[in-house]
Short mmCIF file of C-alpha atoms in Angstrom, two decimals:
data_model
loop_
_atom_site.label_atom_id
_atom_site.label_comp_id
_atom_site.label_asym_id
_atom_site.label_seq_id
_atom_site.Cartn_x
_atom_site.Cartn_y
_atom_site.Cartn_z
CA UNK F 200 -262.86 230.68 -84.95
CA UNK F 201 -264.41 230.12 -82.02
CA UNK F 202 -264.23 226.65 -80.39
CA UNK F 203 -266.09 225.69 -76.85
CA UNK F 204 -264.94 221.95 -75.87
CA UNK F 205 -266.37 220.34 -72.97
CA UNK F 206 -264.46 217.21 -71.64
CA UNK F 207 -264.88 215.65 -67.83
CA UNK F 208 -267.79 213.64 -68.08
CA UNK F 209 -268.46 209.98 -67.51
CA UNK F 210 -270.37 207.49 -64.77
CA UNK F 211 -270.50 208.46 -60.88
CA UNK F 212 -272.61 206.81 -58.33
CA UNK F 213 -275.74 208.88 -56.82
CA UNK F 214 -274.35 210.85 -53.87
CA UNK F 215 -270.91 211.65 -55.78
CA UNK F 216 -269.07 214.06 -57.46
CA UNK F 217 -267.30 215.10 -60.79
CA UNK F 218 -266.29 218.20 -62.43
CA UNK F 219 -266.61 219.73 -65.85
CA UNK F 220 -264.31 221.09 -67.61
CA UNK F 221 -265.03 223.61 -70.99
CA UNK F 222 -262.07 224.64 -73.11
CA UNK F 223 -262.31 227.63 -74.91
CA UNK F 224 -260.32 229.58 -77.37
CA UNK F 225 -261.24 232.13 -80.72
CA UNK F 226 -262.35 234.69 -78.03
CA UNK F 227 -261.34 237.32 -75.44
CA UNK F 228 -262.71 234.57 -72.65
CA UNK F 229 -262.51 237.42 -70.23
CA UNK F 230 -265.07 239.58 -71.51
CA UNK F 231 -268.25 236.94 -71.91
CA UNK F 232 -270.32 235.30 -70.02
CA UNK F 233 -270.83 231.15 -69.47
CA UNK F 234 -273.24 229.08 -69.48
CA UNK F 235 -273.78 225.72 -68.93
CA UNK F 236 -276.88 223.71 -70.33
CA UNK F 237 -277.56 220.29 -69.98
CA UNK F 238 -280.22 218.40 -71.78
CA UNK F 239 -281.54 214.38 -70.30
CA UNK F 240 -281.94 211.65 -72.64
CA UNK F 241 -284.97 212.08 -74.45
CA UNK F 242 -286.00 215.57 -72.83
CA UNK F 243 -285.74 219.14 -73.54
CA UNK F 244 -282.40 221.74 -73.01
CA UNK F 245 -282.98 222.58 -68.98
CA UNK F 246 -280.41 225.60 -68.17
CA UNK F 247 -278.06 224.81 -65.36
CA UNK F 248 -275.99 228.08 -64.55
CA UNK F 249 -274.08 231.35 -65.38
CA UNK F 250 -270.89 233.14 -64.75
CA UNK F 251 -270.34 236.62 -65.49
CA UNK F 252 -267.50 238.04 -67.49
CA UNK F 253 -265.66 238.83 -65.01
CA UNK F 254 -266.58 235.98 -62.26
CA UNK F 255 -268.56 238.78 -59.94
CA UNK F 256 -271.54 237.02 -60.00
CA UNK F 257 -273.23 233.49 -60.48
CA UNK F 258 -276.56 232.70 -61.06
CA UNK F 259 -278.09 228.64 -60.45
CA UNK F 260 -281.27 226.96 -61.68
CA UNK F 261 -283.10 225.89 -58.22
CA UNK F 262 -282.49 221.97 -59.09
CA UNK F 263 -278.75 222.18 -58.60
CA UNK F 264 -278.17 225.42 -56.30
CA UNK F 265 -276.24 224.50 -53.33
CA UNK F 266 -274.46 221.36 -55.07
CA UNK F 267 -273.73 222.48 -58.24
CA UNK F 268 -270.56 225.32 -58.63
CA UNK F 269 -269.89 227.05 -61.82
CA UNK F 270 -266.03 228.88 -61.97
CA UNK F 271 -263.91 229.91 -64.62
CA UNK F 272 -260.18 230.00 -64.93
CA UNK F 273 -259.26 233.24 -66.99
CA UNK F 274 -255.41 232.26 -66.99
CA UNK F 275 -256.65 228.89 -68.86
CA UNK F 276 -259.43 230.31 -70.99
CA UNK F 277 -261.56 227.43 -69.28
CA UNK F 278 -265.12 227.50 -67.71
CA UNK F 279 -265.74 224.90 -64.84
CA UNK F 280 -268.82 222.88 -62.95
CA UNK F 281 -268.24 221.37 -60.01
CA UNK F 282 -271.14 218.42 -59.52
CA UNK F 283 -271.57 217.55 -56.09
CA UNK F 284 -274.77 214.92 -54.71
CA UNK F 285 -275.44 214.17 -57.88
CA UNK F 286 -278.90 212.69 -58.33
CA UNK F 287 -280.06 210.38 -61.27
CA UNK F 288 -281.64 212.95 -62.29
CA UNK F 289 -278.70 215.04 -63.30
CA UNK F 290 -278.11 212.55 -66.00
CA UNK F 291 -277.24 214.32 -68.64
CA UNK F 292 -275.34 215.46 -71.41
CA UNK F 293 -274.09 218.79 -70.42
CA UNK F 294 -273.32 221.99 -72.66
CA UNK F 295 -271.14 224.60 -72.31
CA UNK F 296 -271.90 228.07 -73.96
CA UNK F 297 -270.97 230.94 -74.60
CA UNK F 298 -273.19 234.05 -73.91
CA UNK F 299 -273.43 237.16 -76.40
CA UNK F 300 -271.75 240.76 -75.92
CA UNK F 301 -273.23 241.89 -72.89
CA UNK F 302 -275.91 239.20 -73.19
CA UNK F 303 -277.95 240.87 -75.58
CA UNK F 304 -278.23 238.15 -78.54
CA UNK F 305 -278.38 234.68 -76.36
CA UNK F 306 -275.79 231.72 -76.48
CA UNK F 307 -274.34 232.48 -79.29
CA UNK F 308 -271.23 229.33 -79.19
CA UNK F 309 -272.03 226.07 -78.11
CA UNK F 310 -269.84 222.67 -77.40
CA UNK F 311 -270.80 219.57 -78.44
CA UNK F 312 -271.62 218.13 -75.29
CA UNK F 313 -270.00 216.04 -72.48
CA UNK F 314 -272.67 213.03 -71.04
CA UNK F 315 -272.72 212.40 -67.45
CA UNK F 316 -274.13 208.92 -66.21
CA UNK F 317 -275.63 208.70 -62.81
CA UNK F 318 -276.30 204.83 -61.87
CA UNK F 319 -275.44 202.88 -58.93
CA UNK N 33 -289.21 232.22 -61.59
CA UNK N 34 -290.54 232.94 -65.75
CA UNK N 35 -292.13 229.56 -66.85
CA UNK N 36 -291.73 229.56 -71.15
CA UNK N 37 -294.78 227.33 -72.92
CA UNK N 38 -294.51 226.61 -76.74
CA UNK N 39 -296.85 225.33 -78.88
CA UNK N 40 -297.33 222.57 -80.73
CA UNK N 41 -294.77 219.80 -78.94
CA UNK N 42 -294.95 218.34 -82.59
CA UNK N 43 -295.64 219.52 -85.77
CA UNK N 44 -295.91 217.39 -89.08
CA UNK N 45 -295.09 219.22 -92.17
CA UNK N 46 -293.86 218.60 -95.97
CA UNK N 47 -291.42 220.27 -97.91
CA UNK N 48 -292.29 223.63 -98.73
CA UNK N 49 -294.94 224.38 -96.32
CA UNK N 50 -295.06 227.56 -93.93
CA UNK N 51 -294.72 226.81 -90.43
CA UNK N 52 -295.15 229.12 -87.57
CA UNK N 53 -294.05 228.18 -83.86
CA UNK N 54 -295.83 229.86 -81.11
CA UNK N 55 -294.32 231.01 -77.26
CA UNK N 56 -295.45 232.01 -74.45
CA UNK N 57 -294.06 233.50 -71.36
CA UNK N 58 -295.84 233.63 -67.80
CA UNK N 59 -294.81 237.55 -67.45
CA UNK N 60 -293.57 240.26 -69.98
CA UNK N 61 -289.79 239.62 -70.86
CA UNK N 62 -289.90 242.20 -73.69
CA UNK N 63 -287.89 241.16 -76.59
CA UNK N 64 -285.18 239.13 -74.52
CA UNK N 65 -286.02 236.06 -76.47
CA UNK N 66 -283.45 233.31 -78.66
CA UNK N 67 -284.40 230.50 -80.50
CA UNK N 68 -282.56 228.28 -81.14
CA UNK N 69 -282.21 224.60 -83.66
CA UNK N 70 -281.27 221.11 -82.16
CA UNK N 71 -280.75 218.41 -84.72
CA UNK N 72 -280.33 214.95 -83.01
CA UNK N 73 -276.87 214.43 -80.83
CA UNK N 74 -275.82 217.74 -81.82
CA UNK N 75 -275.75 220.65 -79.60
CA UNK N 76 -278.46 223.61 -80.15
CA UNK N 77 -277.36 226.21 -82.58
CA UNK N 78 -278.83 230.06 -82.34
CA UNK N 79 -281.15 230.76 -85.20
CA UNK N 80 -282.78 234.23 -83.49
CA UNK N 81 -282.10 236.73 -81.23
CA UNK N 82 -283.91 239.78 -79.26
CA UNK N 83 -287.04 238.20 -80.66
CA UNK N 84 -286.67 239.26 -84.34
CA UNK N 85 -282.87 239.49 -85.37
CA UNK N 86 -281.50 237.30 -87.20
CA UNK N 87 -278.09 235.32 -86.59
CA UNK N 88 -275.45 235.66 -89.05
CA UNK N 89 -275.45 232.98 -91.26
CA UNK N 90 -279.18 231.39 -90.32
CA UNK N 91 -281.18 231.77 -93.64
CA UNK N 92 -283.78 234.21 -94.06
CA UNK N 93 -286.49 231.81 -94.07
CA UNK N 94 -286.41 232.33 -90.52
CA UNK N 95 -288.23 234.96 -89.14
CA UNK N 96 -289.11 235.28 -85.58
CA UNK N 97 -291.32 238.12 -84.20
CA UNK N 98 -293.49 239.07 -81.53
CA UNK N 99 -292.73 240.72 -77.50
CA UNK N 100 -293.70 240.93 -74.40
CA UNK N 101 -295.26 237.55 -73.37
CA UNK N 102 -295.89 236.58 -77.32
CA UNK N 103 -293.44 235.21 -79.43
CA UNK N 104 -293.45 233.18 -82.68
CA UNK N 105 -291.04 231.39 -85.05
CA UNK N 106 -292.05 231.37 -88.78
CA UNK N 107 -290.53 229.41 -91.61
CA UNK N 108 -291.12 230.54 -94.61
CA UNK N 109 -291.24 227.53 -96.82
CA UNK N 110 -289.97 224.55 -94.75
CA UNK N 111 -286.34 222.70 -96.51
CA UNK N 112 -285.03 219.43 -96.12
CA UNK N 113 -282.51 220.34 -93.41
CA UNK N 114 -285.36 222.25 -91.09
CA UNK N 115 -286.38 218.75 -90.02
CA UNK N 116 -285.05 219.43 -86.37
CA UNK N 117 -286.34 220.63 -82.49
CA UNK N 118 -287.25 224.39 -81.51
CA UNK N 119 -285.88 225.87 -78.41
CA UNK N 120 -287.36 228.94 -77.23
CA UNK N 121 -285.42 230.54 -74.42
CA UNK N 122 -285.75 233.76 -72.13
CA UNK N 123 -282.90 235.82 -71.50
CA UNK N 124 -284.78 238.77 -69.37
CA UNK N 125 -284.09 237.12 -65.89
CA UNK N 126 -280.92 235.10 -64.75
CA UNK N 127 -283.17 231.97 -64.79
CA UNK N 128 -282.88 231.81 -68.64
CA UNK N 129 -285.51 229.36 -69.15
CA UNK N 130 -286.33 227.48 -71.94
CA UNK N 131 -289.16 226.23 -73.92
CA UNK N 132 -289.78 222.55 -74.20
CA UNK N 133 -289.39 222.39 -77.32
CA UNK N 134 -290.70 222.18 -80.44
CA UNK N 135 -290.54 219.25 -82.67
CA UNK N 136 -290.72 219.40 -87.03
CA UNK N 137 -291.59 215.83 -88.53
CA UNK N 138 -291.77 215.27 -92.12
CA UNK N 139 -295.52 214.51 -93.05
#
């Protein structure tokens, strides 16, 4: 079955860095899409960014472009975010997820979450 | 960028009742539309895709429906383990925005 397991998260001080990892496996990881999500405490699911199947192309929302970088690891089945400048407000518990065949039936696979703390 | 607006933020609703979830999008997005179930700390889970099909598995007390810049999510008759938050989310444009949710409150 398919499994999506985030891990990487924890408590960084505005202005620093840490990077997500998402473990996958139960799937031909080289033919989807990624996603990753990320939802504050409290607030609604705000998407964060997407990498093609086959890593051509990446797409950002406009609160995290030019600090945020989303990669994948085909060898390792494993998606990636790289958080850099992080703000309090990318506090968050961030989801990985898997997008459907060719994108036509939405995030169909979705971790449980890894929660990122920003606080001086 | 396409801004998605649902409607109500809340609802309050027993056991049994029909409840109908209404979204909007800022430009036409066709049928490239997902909803989607959050139950508190767990992640979202995919209840409806390309507007109107149903995910394997989600019962068929779901129905979704409309397209364009339209959309709604019906339950039929509302159970027990519906108590949860609606996601709407567009998947036309690589901003893949979502709604801000929908909540479902026992009355």
């Amino acid at each position: 079955q398919v499994q999506v397991v985030e891990s990487g998260g924890g408590v960084v001080q505005p202005g620093g860095s840490l990077r997500l990892s998402c473990a996958t496996s139960g799937f031909t990881f080289t033919r989807y899409g990624m996603h990753w999500v990320r939802q504050a405490p409290g607030k609604g699911l705000e998407w964060v960014a997407f990498i093609r199947y086959d890593g051509s192309n990446k797409y950002y929302a406009d609160s995290v472009k030019g600090r945020f970088t989303i990669s994948r690891d085909d060898s390792k089945n494993t998606l990636y975010l790289q958080m850099n400048s992080l703000r309090i407000e990318d506090m968050a518990v961030y989801y990985c997820a898997k997008d459907s065949w060719f994108g036509e039936s939405g995030l169909d696979y979705w971790g449980q979450g890894t929660l990122v703390t920003v606080s001086s | 960028d396409i801004q998605m607006t649902q409607s109500p933020s809340t609802l309050s609703a027993s056991v049994g009742d029909r409840v109908t979830i209404t979204c909007r999008a800022n430009q036409s997005i066709s049928t490239w539309l997902a909803w989607y179930q959050q139950k508190p700390g767990k992640a979202p889970n995919l209840l409806i895709y390309k507007a109107s099909s149903l995910e394997s598995g989600v019962p068929s007390r779901f129905r979704g429906s409309g397209s364009g810049t339209e959309f709604t999510l019906t339950i039929s008759s509302l159970q027990p383990d519906d108590f949860a938050t609606y996601y709407c989310q567009q998947y036309y444009s690589y901003s893949y925005t979502f709604g801000q949710g929908t909540k479902v409150e026992i009355k």
